[in-house]
Short mmCIF file of C-alpha atoms in Angstrom, two decimals:
data_model
loop_
_atom_site.label_atom_id
_atom_site.label_comp_id
_atom_site.label_asym_id
_atom_site.label_seq_id
_atom_site.Cartn_x
_atom_site.Cartn_y
_atom_site.Cartn_z
CA UNK A 1 -23.49 -1.93 -3.23
CA UNK A 2 -23.13 -5.65 -4.74
CA UNK A 3 -23.26 -8.76 -2.23
CA UNK A 4 -19.61 -9.08 -2.94
CA UNK A 5 -18.82 -5.78 -1.77
CA UNK A 6 -21.14 -5.85 1.30
CA UNK A 7 -18.68 -8.17 2.67
CA UNK A 8 -15.59 -6.17 2.21
CA UNK A 9 -13.84 -4.74 5.13
CA UNK A 10 -11.09 -2.00 4.65
CA UNK A 11 -8.40 -1.72 7.02
CA UNK A 12 -5.98 1.25 7.35
CA UNK A 13 -3.21 0.65 9.75
CA UNK A 14 -2.32 4.04 11.23
CA UNK A 15 -0.21 3.75 14.17
CA UNK A 16 1.08 7.00 16.24
CA UNK A 17 4.83 6.32 16.15
CA UNK A 18 7.08 6.82 13.23
CA UNK A 19 10.79 6.37 13.25
CA UNK A 20 12.13 8.33 10.04
CA UNK A 21 9.24 11.04 9.88
CA UNK A 22 7.73 11.69 13.40
CA UNK A 23 3.95 11.52 13.36
CA UNK A 24 4.06 10.65 9.89
CA UNK A 25 0.48 9.43 9.52
CA UNK A 26 -1.22 12.63 10.66
CA UNK A 27 1.44 14.97 9.44
CA UNK A 28 -0.08 17.85 7.16
CA UNK A 29 0.27 16.80 3.37
CA UNK A 30 -0.90 19.45 1.24
CA UNK A 31 -3.47 20.77 3.49
CA UNK A 32 -4.88 17.43 4.92
CA UNK A 33 -3.34 15.03 7.34
CA UNK A 34 -1.79 12.05 5.34
CA UNK A 35 -4.19 9.61 6.51
CA UNK A 36 -7.11 11.55 5.34
CA UNK A 37 -6.19 10.65 1.79
CA UNK A 38 -6.27 6.72 1.94
CA UNK A 39 -9.71 7.30 3.89
CA UNK A 40 -11.00 9.32 1.24
CA UNK A 41 -10.25 6.74 -1.26
CA UNK A 42 -11.51 3.88 0.37
CA UNK A 43 -14.82 5.64 1.10
CA UNK A 44 -15.32 7.04 -2.21
CA UNK A 45 -14.61 3.60 -3.82
CA UNK A 46 -17.84 2.33 -2.80
CA UNK A 47 -16.36 -1.13 -2.01
CA UNK A 48 -16.51 -1.36 1.38
CA UNK A 49 -19.21 -2.34 4.14
CA UNK A 50 -16.83 -0.46 6.78
CA UNK A 51 -13.78 1.48 6.57
CA UNK A 52 -11.77 1.18 9.81
CA UNK A 53 -8.64 2.93 10.97
CA UNK A 54 -6.31 0.34 13.51
CA UNK A 55 -4.49 2.85 15.68
CA UNK A 56 -2.64 2.88 18.97
CA UNK A 57 -2.96 6.82 19.21
CA UNK A 58 -6.28 8.97 20.33
CA UNK A 59 -5.05 11.83 18.40
CA UNK A 60 -4.74 9.48 15.21
CA UNK A 61 -8.10 8.02 16.13
CA UNK A 62 -9.86 11.55 16.45
CA UNK A 63 -8.51 12.78 13.13
CA UNK A 64 -9.59 9.74 11.28
CA UNK A 65 -13.11 9.89 12.66
CA UNK A 66 -13.31 13.48 11.45
CA UNK A 67 -12.75 12.28 7.90
CA UNK A 68 -15.18 9.56 7.97
CA UNK A 69 -13.52 6.34 9.05
CA UNK A 70 -14.51 4.06 11.99
CA UNK A 71 -12.19 3.52 15.01
CA UNK A 72 -14.04 0.82 16.72
CA UNK A 73 -10.98 -0.46 18.78
CA UNK A 74 -7.49 0.67 20.03
CA UNK A 75 -4.67 -1.51 18.80
CA UNK A 76 -2.27 -3.18 21.21
CA UNK A 77 1.10 -1.99 22.09
CA UNK A 78 2.71 -5.08 20.71
CA UNK A 79 1.22 -4.47 17.37
CA UNK A 80 2.10 -0.91 17.31
CA UNK A 81 5.82 -1.23 18.13
CA UNK A 82 8.34 -0.08 15.51
CA UNK A 83 9.11 -3.46 13.79
CA UNK A 84 5.44 -4.87 13.90
CA UNK A 85 4.55 -5.92 10.39
CA UNK A 86 1.23 -4.75 8.93
CA UNK A 87 -0.27 -8.12 8.04
CA UNK A 88 -0.86 -9.30 11.70
CA UNK A 89 -2.46 -5.88 12.34
CA UNK A 90 -5.27 -6.48 9.75
CA UNK A 91 -5.76 -9.98 10.59
CA UNK A 92 -6.02 -8.66 14.15
CA UNK A 93 -8.80 -6.08 13.18
CA UNK A 94 -10.53 -9.23 11.60
CA UNK A 95 -10.41 -11.27 14.52
CA UNK A 96 -12.07 -8.09 16.54
CA UNK A 97 -14.54 -6.91 14.11
CA UNK A 98 -15.71 -10.44 12.93
CA UNK A 99 -14.96 -13.20 15.31
CA UNK A 100 -17.34 -15.59 14.01
CA UNK A 101 -16.28 -15.16 10.30
CA UNK A 102 -19.49 -14.69 9.09
CA UNK A 103 -19.62 -10.98 8.11
CA UNK A 104 -16.68 -10.62 5.70
CA UNK A 105 -15.48 -12.42 2.62
CA UNK A 106 -12.75 -10.19 1.69
CA UNK A 107 -10.50 -7.97 3.61
CA UNK A 108 -8.08 -4.81 2.17
CA UNK A 109 -5.27 -3.32 3.64
CA UNK A 110 -4.77 0.26 2.83
CA UNK A 111 -1.32 1.94 4.14
CA UNK A 112 -1.85 5.69 4.69
CA UNK A 113 1.72 6.23 3.44
CA UNK A 114 0.41 5.61 -0.26
CA UNK A 115 -1.66 8.84 -0.55
CA UNK A 116 -1.59 8.94 -4.42
CA UNK A 117 -3.68 5.78 -4.89
CA UNK A 118 -7.37 6.71 -5.71
CA UNK A 119 -10.84 5.17 -5.51
CA UNK A 120 -10.69 4.18 -9.26
CA UNK A 121 -7.53 1.91 -7.91
CA UNK A 122 -9.28 0.28 -5.25
CA UNK A 123 -12.28 -0.49 -7.41
CA UNK A 124 -10.08 -1.95 -10.22
CA UNK A 125 -7.96 -3.98 -7.79
CA UNK A 126 -11.03 -5.39 -6.27
CA UNK A 127 -12.54 -6.68 -9.80
CA UNK A 128 -9.10 -8.21 -10.68
CA UNK A 129 -9.14 -10.27 -7.13
CA UNK A 130 -12.73 -11.50 -8.08
CA UNK A 131 -11.58 -12.23 -11.42
CA UNK A 132 -8.53 -14.36 -10.51
CA UNK A 133 -10.13 -15.98 -7.44
CA UNK A 134 -6.71 -15.56 -5.90
CA UNK A 135 -6.64 -16.03 -2.18
CA UNK A 136 -4.47 -12.83 -1.70
CA UNK A 137 -3.28 -10.05 -4.03
CA UNK A 138 -0.71 -7.27 -3.33
CA UNK A 139 -0.05 -4.00 -5.26
CA UNK A 140 2.91 -3.78 -7.49
CA UNK A 141 4.76 -1.48 -9.72
CA UNK A 142 7.19 -1.58 -12.40
CA UNK A 143 10.73 -0.73 -11.62
CA UNK A 144 11.52 2.47 -13.53
CA UNK A 145 14.19 3.94 -15.51
CA UNK A 146 16.96 2.05 -13.74
CA UNK A 147 16.90 -1.50 -15.10
CA UNK A 148 16.95 -3.77 -11.74
CA UNK A 149 18.54 -6.58 -14.18
CA UNK A 150 21.54 -4.46 -14.30
CA UNK A 151 22.02 -4.22 -10.68
CA UNK A 152 25.35 -4.52 -8.67
CA UNK A 153 26.68 -5.15 -5.41
CA UNK A 154 29.89 -3.30 -4.32
CA UNK A 155 32.42 -5.05 -2.30
CA UNK A 156 34.71 -3.05 0.13
CA UNK A 157 37.17 -2.32 -2.62
CA UNK A 158 34.49 -0.84 -4.63
CA UNK A 159 34.64 -3.75 -7.12
CA UNK A 160 31.18 -3.97 -8.88
CA UNK A 161 29.51 -7.77 -8.82
CA UNK A 162 26.46 -7.90 -11.03
CA UNK A 163 23.45 -9.54 -9.18
CA UNK A 164 22.40 -11.04 -12.63
CA UNK A 165 25.51 -11.49 -14.68
CA UNK A 166 23.48 -13.60 -17.44
CA UNK A 167 21.53 -10.35 -18.34
CA UNK A 168 24.54 -8.03 -18.31
CA UNK A 169 24.94 -8.33 -22.17
CA UNK A 170 21.26 -8.10 -22.88
CA UNK A 171 19.55 -5.15 -24.38
CA UNK A 172 16.92 -3.50 -21.84
CA UNK A 173 13.88 -4.06 -24.48
CA UNK A 174 15.07 -7.68 -24.50
CA UNK A 175 14.57 -7.89 -20.66
CA UNK A 176 11.32 -8.72 -19.14
CA UNK A 177 9.67 -6.41 -16.60
CA UNK A 178 10.37 -6.49 -13.10
CA UNK A 179 8.01 -5.37 -10.25
CA UNK A 180 8.15 -4.12 -6.71
CA UNK A 181 5.56 -4.26 -4.06
CA UNK A 182 4.13 -1.23 -2.78
CA UNK A 183 1.39 -0.89 0.17
CA UNK A 184 -1.48 0.94 -1.88
CA UNK A 185 -3.90 -1.77 -1.70
CA UNK A 186 -3.68 -5.34 -0.67
CA UNK A 187 -6.67 -7.71 -0.96
CA UNK A 188 -6.95 -10.94 0.77
CA UNK A 189 -10.13 -13.61 1.22
CA UNK A 190 -10.83 -13.17 4.89
CA UNK A 191 -10.49 -16.80 5.89
CA UNK A 192 -6.98 -17.09 4.23
CA UNK A 193 -5.71 -14.12 6.11
CA UNK A 194 -6.98 -15.55 9.26
CA UNK A 195 -4.95 -18.72 8.79
CA UNK A 196 -1.90 -17.31 7.49
CA UNK A 197 -1.68 -13.88 8.86
CA UNK A 198 0.21 -12.57 6.06
CA UNK A 199 -0.65 -11.44 2.62
CA UNK A 200 2.32 -13.23 0.78
CA UNK A 201 0.36 -16.57 0.93
CA UNK A 202 0.62 -19.42 -1.54
CA UNK A 203 -0.69 -18.52 -5.11
CA UNK A 204 -1.16 -14.83 -4.17
CA UNK A 205 -1.19 -12.63 -7.14
CA UNK A 206 -0.11 -8.89 -8.25
CA UNK A 207 -2.10 -5.97 -9.26
CA UNK A 208 -0.33 -3.35 -11.20
CA UNK A 209 -0.50 0.49 -9.96
CA UNK A 210 1.16 3.07 -12.16
CA UNK A 211 4.50 4.56 -10.67
CA UNK A 212 3.07 8.10 -10.43
CA UNK A 213 0.12 6.54 -8.12
CA UNK A 214 2.50 3.74 -6.37
CA UNK A 215 4.68 6.16 -3.86
CA UNK A 216 4.94 4.43 -0.60
CA UNK A 217 6.13 7.19 1.95
CA UNK A 218 9.17 6.10 3.99
CA UNK A 219 11.51 9.12 3.78
CA UNK A 220 11.68 12.98 3.44
CA UNK A 221 12.83 12.51 0.12
CA UNK A 222 9.64 10.18 -0.81
CA UNK A 223 7.44 12.74 0.92
CA UNK A 224 8.73 15.68 -1.52
CA UNK A 225 8.23 13.45 -4.43
CA UNK A 226 4.56 12.51 -3.32
CA UNK A 227 3.78 16.12 -2.79
CA UNK A 228 4.96 17.03 -6.26
CA UNK A 229 3.16 14.31 -7.84
CA UNK A 230 -0.48 14.92 -6.03
CA UNK A 231 0.20 18.76 -7.19
CA UNK A 232 0.44 17.46 -10.67
CA UNK A 233 -2.48 15.20 -10.43
CA UNK A 234 -4.74 18.18 -8.90
CA UNK A 235 -3.56 20.13 -11.85
CA UNK A 236 -4.69 17.56 -14.40
CA UNK A 237 -8.10 17.41 -12.75
CA UNK A 238 -8.59 20.96 -12.97
CA UNK A 239 -7.43 20.73 -16.73
CA UNK A 240 -9.95 18.08 -17.40
#
């Protein structure tokens, strides 16, 4: 482990509640609790001095420990509410585990709802962070076969109103790629996150992850797609 890696902390926010998919973080996903895949990717990456799960739920804590993560504290109820954002959860973990600010130079937030990201992705994203020197970096993926430049709003009378009217007459190959954020791997310099409590800080950058490893599960449809993609990954690994 390099000096840079020895000062990296991984935080996996894994609360017990979930509105759209009950107990989502520990629901069985192809034989293992969903959160297990994120713990495995973090541990296998070799990047982190510690991999911790921030949760308010004892069952989530027990399962996380069983797969090798630390659960050094229980998250407060205020940070586990339905509308609580994840960035303050990661900042809270920094405050608790490194109150002096001397242990960790970098912190990664890895959402358990992104089970398809792997250890190589974690390593590659960290190398880009170091290369750019950015204060923060979020994972992004390209919009796919539907071109967002050609997006419409639809009014109550069903009329279509283009969001980008200037792009409607352009060919798809003449339009630049657009990206969306996914929760797979978000990095920040620890001091920067302590100050802003948010990864969307000035001069943050984006690390691109392929769409097939970028699925962020919010709904049952997302869940089914992620299972199909994971099965495909496993089959590819067997062939190799």
